[in-house]
């Protein structure tokens, strides 16, 4: 399966620590190979294969934030 990159908007990230929490939680999802997160813009981009929007939403919530 080819890798894809999907972009999400996350509410509530305010600093580098928030970015790290989001990156770590999403990074645990099977198939995710890379996560970029910006607390400034709220942009989170996830690369990989086989992950679902629902899994991303759950991981973001586990980290303590919300998908927009
Ligand atoms: Cu923070």
Short mmCIF file of N, CA, C and O and ligand atoms in Angstrom, two decimals:
data_model
loop_
_atom_site.label_atom_id
_atom_site.label_comp_id
_atom_site.label_asym_id
_atom_site.label_seq_id
_atom_site.Cartn_x
_atom_site.Cartn_y
_atom_site.Cartn_z
N UNK A 1 0.86 -1.21 0.00
CA UNK A 1 0.00 0.00 0.00
C UNK A 1 0.89 1.26 0.00
O UNK A 1 1.82 1.34 0.79
N UNK A 2 0.60 2.16 -0.88
CA UNK A 2 1.41 3.39 -0.97
C UNK A 2 1.12 4.32 0.20
O UNK A 2 -0.01 4.37 0.69
N UNK A 3 2.15 5.00 0.63
CA UNK A 3 1.97 5.98 1.70
C UNK A 3 1.19 7.19 1.21
O UNK A 3 1.37 7.64 0.08
N UNK A 4 0.33 7.69 2.08
CA UNK A 4 -0.38 8.92 1.79
C UNK A 4 -0.08 9.92 2.91
O UNK A 4 0.38 9.53 3.98
N UNK A 5 -0.35 11.18 2.66
CA UNK A 5 -0.26 12.19 3.70
C UNK A 5 -1.61 12.87 3.82
O UNK A 5 -2.18 13.30 2.81
N UNK A 6 -2.15 12.92 5.04
CA UNK A 6 -3.42 13.59 5.26
C UNK A 6 -3.24 14.72 6.26
O UNK A 6 -2.46 14.59 7.21
N UNK A 7 -3.97 15.80 6.04
CA UNK A 7 -3.86 16.97 6.91
C UNK A 7 -5.09 17.12 7.78
O UNK A 7 -6.21 16.94 7.33
N UNK A 8 -4.84 17.47 9.03
CA UNK A 8 -5.91 17.66 10.01
C UNK A 8 -5.69 18.99 10.73
O UNK A 8 -4.59 19.51 10.75
N UNK A 9 -6.77 19.50 11.32
CA UNK A 9 -6.68 20.70 12.14
C UNK A 9 -6.97 20.30 13.59
O UNK A 9 -8.01 19.70 13.87
N UNK A 10 -6.05 20.64 14.48
CA UNK A 10 -6.20 20.27 15.88
C UNK A 10 -6.33 21.53 16.73
O UNK A 10 -5.58 22.50 16.57
N UNK A 11 -7.33 21.48 17.63
CA UNK A 11 -7.60 22.60 18.52
C UNK A 11 -6.88 22.44 19.84
O UNK A 11 -6.84 21.35 20.39
N UNK A 12 -6.32 23.51 20.35
CA UNK A 12 -5.83 23.52 21.72
C UNK A 12 -4.34 23.37 21.92
O UNK A 12 -3.87 23.48 23.05
N UNK A 13 -3.57 23.13 20.85
CA UNK A 13 -2.12 23.02 21.02
C UNK A 13 -1.54 24.43 21.19
O UNK A 13 -1.85 25.32 20.41
N UNK A 14 -0.72 24.61 22.24
CA UNK A 14 -0.18 25.96 22.48
C UNK A 14 1.33 26.04 22.48
O UNK A 14 1.89 27.13 22.47
N UNK A 15 2.01 24.90 22.55
CA UNK A 15 3.47 24.97 22.62
C UNK A 15 4.12 23.70 22.07
O UNK A 15 3.43 22.79 21.63
N UNK A 16 5.44 23.65 22.14
CA UNK A 16 6.18 22.50 21.60
C UNK A 16 5.82 21.22 22.32
O UNK A 16 5.84 20.13 21.73
N UNK A 17 5.49 21.32 23.60
CA UNK A 17 5.12 20.13 24.35
C UNK A 17 3.80 19.55 23.83
O UNK A 17 3.64 18.33 23.73
N UNK A 18 2.87 20.41 23.50
CA UNK A 18 1.60 19.96 22.90
C UNK A 18 1.86 19.24 21.59
O UNK A 18 1.29 18.18 21.32
N UNK A 19 2.72 19.83 20.77
CA UNK A 19 3.04 19.22 19.47
C UNK A 19 3.60 17.82 19.68
O UNK A 19 3.24 16.89 18.98
N UNK A 20 4.48 17.70 20.68
CA UNK A 20 5.13 16.42 20.95
C UNK A 20 4.10 15.38 21.40
O UNK A 20 4.15 14.23 20.95
N UNK A 21 3.19 15.78 22.28
CA UNK A 21 2.16 14.84 22.75
C UNK A 21 1.33 14.32 21.59
O UNK A 21 1.05 13.12 21.50
N UNK A 22 0.91 15.24 20.72
CA UNK A 22 0.10 14.86 19.57
C UNK A 22 0.89 13.94 18.63
O UNK A 22 0.40 12.91 18.19
N UNK A 23 2.15 14.31 18.39
CA UNK A 23 2.99 13.50 17.51
C UNK A 23 3.16 12.09 18.07
O UNK A 23 3.09 11.10 17.34
N UNK A 24 3.39 12.01 19.38
CA UNK A 24 3.62 10.69 19.98
C UNK A 24 2.37 9.81 19.94
O UNK A 24 2.46 8.63 19.61
N UNK A 25 1.22 10.39 20.29
CA UNK A 25 -0.02 9.58 20.29
C UNK A 25 -0.35 9.10 18.88
O UNK A 25 -0.68 7.93 18.68
N UNK A 26 -0.28 10.00 17.91
CA UNK A 26 -0.60 9.60 16.54
C UNK A 26 0.44 8.62 16.02
O UNK A 26 0.11 7.68 15.30
N UNK A 27 1.69 8.81 16.43
CA UNK A 27 2.77 7.95 15.98
C UNK A 27 2.63 6.50 16.41
O UNK A 27 3.26 5.61 15.85
N UNK A 28 1.79 6.26 17.43
CA UNK A 28 1.58 4.89 17.91
C UNK A 28 0.60 4.11 17.03
O UNK A 28 0.48 2.89 17.16
N UNK A 29 -0.10 4.82 16.16
CA UNK A 29 -1.08 4.13 15.30
C UNK A 29 -0.35 3.30 14.26
O UNK A 29 0.60 3.78 13.62
N UNK A 30 -0.80 2.05 14.11
CA UNK A 30 -0.19 1.14 13.14
C UNK A 30 -0.29 1.73 11.74
O UNK A 30 -1.36 2.15 11.31
N UNK A 31 0.84 1.77 11.05
CA UNK A 31 0.84 2.24 9.66
C UNK A 31 1.30 3.68 9.51
O UNK A 31 1.62 4.12 8.41
N UNK A 32 1.31 4.43 10.63
CA UNK A 32 1.76 5.82 10.57
C UNK A 32 3.29 5.86 10.55
O UNK A 32 3.94 5.25 11.39
N UNK A 33 3.85 6.55 9.57
CA UNK A 33 5.31 6.61 9.44
C UNK A 33 5.87 7.97 9.82
O UNK A 33 7.04 8.08 10.15
N UNK A 34 5.04 9.03 9.74
CA UNK A 34 5.55 10.36 10.08
C UNK A 34 4.41 11.27 10.50
O UNK A 34 3.30 11.18 9.96
N UNK A 35 4.66 12.12 11.49
CA UNK A 35 3.65 13.08 11.94
C UNK A 35 4.32 14.44 12.11
O UNK A 35 5.37 14.55 12.76
N UNK A 36 3.73 15.46 11.52
CA UNK A 36 4.19 16.84 11.73
C UNK A 36 3.06 17.58 12.44
O UNK A 36 1.89 17.42 12.07
N UNK A 37 3.40 18.39 13.44
CA UNK A 37 2.37 19.15 14.15
C UNK A 37 2.86 20.56 14.41
O UNK A 37 4.00 20.77 14.80
N UNK A 38 1.99 21.53 14.16
CA UNK A 38 2.32 22.93 14.42
C UNK A 38 1.31 23.54 15.39
O UNK A 38 0.12 23.61 15.09
N UNK A 39 1.80 23.93 16.57
CA UNK A 39 0.89 24.54 17.55
C UNK A 39 0.45 25.92 17.07
O UNK A 39 -0.62 26.40 17.44
N UNK A 40 1.26 26.55 16.23
CA UNK A 40 0.93 27.90 15.74
C UNK A 40 -0.30 27.89 14.84
O UNK A 40 -1.21 28.69 15.00
N UNK A 41 -0.29 26.98 13.86
CA UNK A 41 -1.39 26.93 12.90
C UNK A 41 -2.44 25.89 13.26
O UNK A 41 -3.55 25.94 12.76
N UNK A 42 -2.08 24.94 14.13
CA UNK A 42 -2.99 23.85 14.44
C UNK A 42 -2.94 22.74 13.40
O UNK A 42 -3.68 21.77 13.49
N UNK A 43 -2.06 22.92 12.41
CA UNK A 43 -1.96 21.91 11.35
C UNK A 43 -1.23 20.67 11.83
O UNK A 43 -0.17 20.76 12.45
N UNK A 44 -1.82 19.52 11.53
CA UNK A 44 -1.16 18.25 11.80
C UNK A 44 -1.20 17.45 10.51
O UNK A 44 -2.27 17.29 9.91
N UNK A 45 -0.05 17.01 10.04
CA UNK A 45 -0.06 16.17 8.84
C UNK A 45 0.51 14.81 9.19
O UNK A 45 1.51 14.68 9.90
N UNK A 46 -0.21 13.80 8.73
CA UNK A 46 0.11 12.42 9.06
C UNK A 46 0.42 11.65 7.79
O UNK A 46 -0.39 11.66 6.85
N UNK A 47 1.56 11.01 7.76
CA UNK A 47 1.94 10.19 6.61
C UNK A 47 1.93 8.72 7.00
O UNK A 47 2.20 8.37 8.15
N UNK A 48 1.61 7.89 6.02
CA UNK A 48 1.62 6.46 6.27
C UNK A 48 0.57 5.77 5.42
O UNK A 48 0.15 6.30 4.40
N UNK A 49 0.16 4.60 5.86
CA UNK A 49 -0.82 3.83 5.11
C UNK A 49 -1.70 3.06 6.07
O UNK A 49 -1.23 2.58 7.10
N UNK A 50 -2.98 2.98 5.75
CA UNK A 50 -3.88 2.11 6.49
C UNK A 50 -4.47 2.69 7.76
O UNK A 50 -5.22 2.01 8.46
N UNK A 51 -4.18 3.96 8.07
CA UNK A 51 -4.79 4.57 9.26
C UNK A 51 -6.10 5.25 8.87
O UNK A 51 -6.30 5.62 7.71
N UNK A 52 -7.00 5.40 9.85
CA UNK A 52 -8.30 6.02 9.57
C UNK A 52 -8.43 7.35 10.30
O UNK A 52 -7.74 7.60 11.29
N UNK A 53 -9.34 8.19 9.80
CA UNK A 53 -9.61 9.48 10.44
C UNK A 53 -10.06 9.27 11.89
O UNK A 53 -9.75 10.07 12.77
N UNK A 54 -10.81 8.18 12.11
CA UNK A 54 -11.31 7.88 13.45
C UNK A 54 -10.15 7.61 14.41
O UNK A 54 -10.15 8.06 15.55
N UNK A 55 -9.16 6.85 13.93
CA UNK A 55 -7.98 6.57 14.77
C UNK A 55 -7.24 7.86 15.09
O UNK A 55 -6.75 8.03 16.20
N UNK A 56 -7.15 8.75 14.12
CA UNK A 56 -6.46 10.02 14.34
C UNK A 56 -7.22 10.84 15.39
O UNK A 56 -6.63 11.37 16.33
N UNK A 57 -8.54 10.89 15.25
CA UNK A 57 -9.37 11.65 16.20
C UNK A 57 -9.19 11.10 17.62
O UNK A 57 -9.06 11.87 18.59
N UNK A 58 -9.18 9.77 17.75
CA UNK A 58 -9.01 9.15 19.06
C UNK A 58 -7.64 9.46 19.66
O UNK A 58 -7.53 9.75 20.86
N UNK A 59 -6.61 9.39 18.83
CA UNK A 59 -5.25 9.66 19.32
C UNK A 59 -5.12 11.11 19.77
O UNK A 59 -4.52 11.40 20.81
N UNK A 60 -5.71 12.01 19.00
CA UNK A 60 -5.66 13.44 19.35
C UNK A 60 -6.36 13.66 20.69
O UNK A 60 -5.88 14.41 21.55
N UNK A 61 -7.50 12.98 20.88
CA UNK A 61 -8.23 13.13 22.14
C UNK A 61 -7.47 12.52 23.31
O UNK A 61 -7.48 13.06 24.41
N UNK A 62 -6.79 11.40 23.07
CA UNK A 62 -5.96 10.80 24.11
C UNK A 62 -4.85 11.74 24.54
O UNK A 62 -4.46 11.77 25.70
N UNK A 63 -4.34 12.50 23.58
CA UNK A 63 -3.29 13.46 23.90
C UNK A 63 -3.85 14.68 24.62
O UNK A 63 -3.10 15.48 25.19
N UNK A 64 -5.17 14.83 24.61
CA UNK A 64 -5.81 15.94 25.34
C UNK A 64 -6.27 17.09 24.46
O UNK A 64 -6.58 18.17 24.97
N UNK A 65 -6.37 16.84 23.15
CA UNK A 65 -6.78 17.89 22.22
C UNK A 65 -7.94 17.41 21.38
O UNK A 65 -8.42 16.31 21.57
N UNK A 66 -8.40 18.26 20.47
CA UNK A 66 -9.55 17.88 19.64
C UNK A 66 -9.31 18.20 18.18
O UNK A 66 -8.73 19.23 17.86
N UNK A 67 -9.83 17.31 17.32
CA UNK A 67 -9.81 17.63 15.88
C UNK A 67 -10.88 18.69 15.64
O UNK A 67 -11.95 18.62 16.20
N UNK A 68 -10.56 19.64 14.76
CA UNK A 68 -11.57 20.64 14.38
C UNK A 68 -12.54 20.04 13.38
O UNK A 68 -12.14 19.24 12.55
CU1 LIG B 1 1.74 22.93 25.21
#
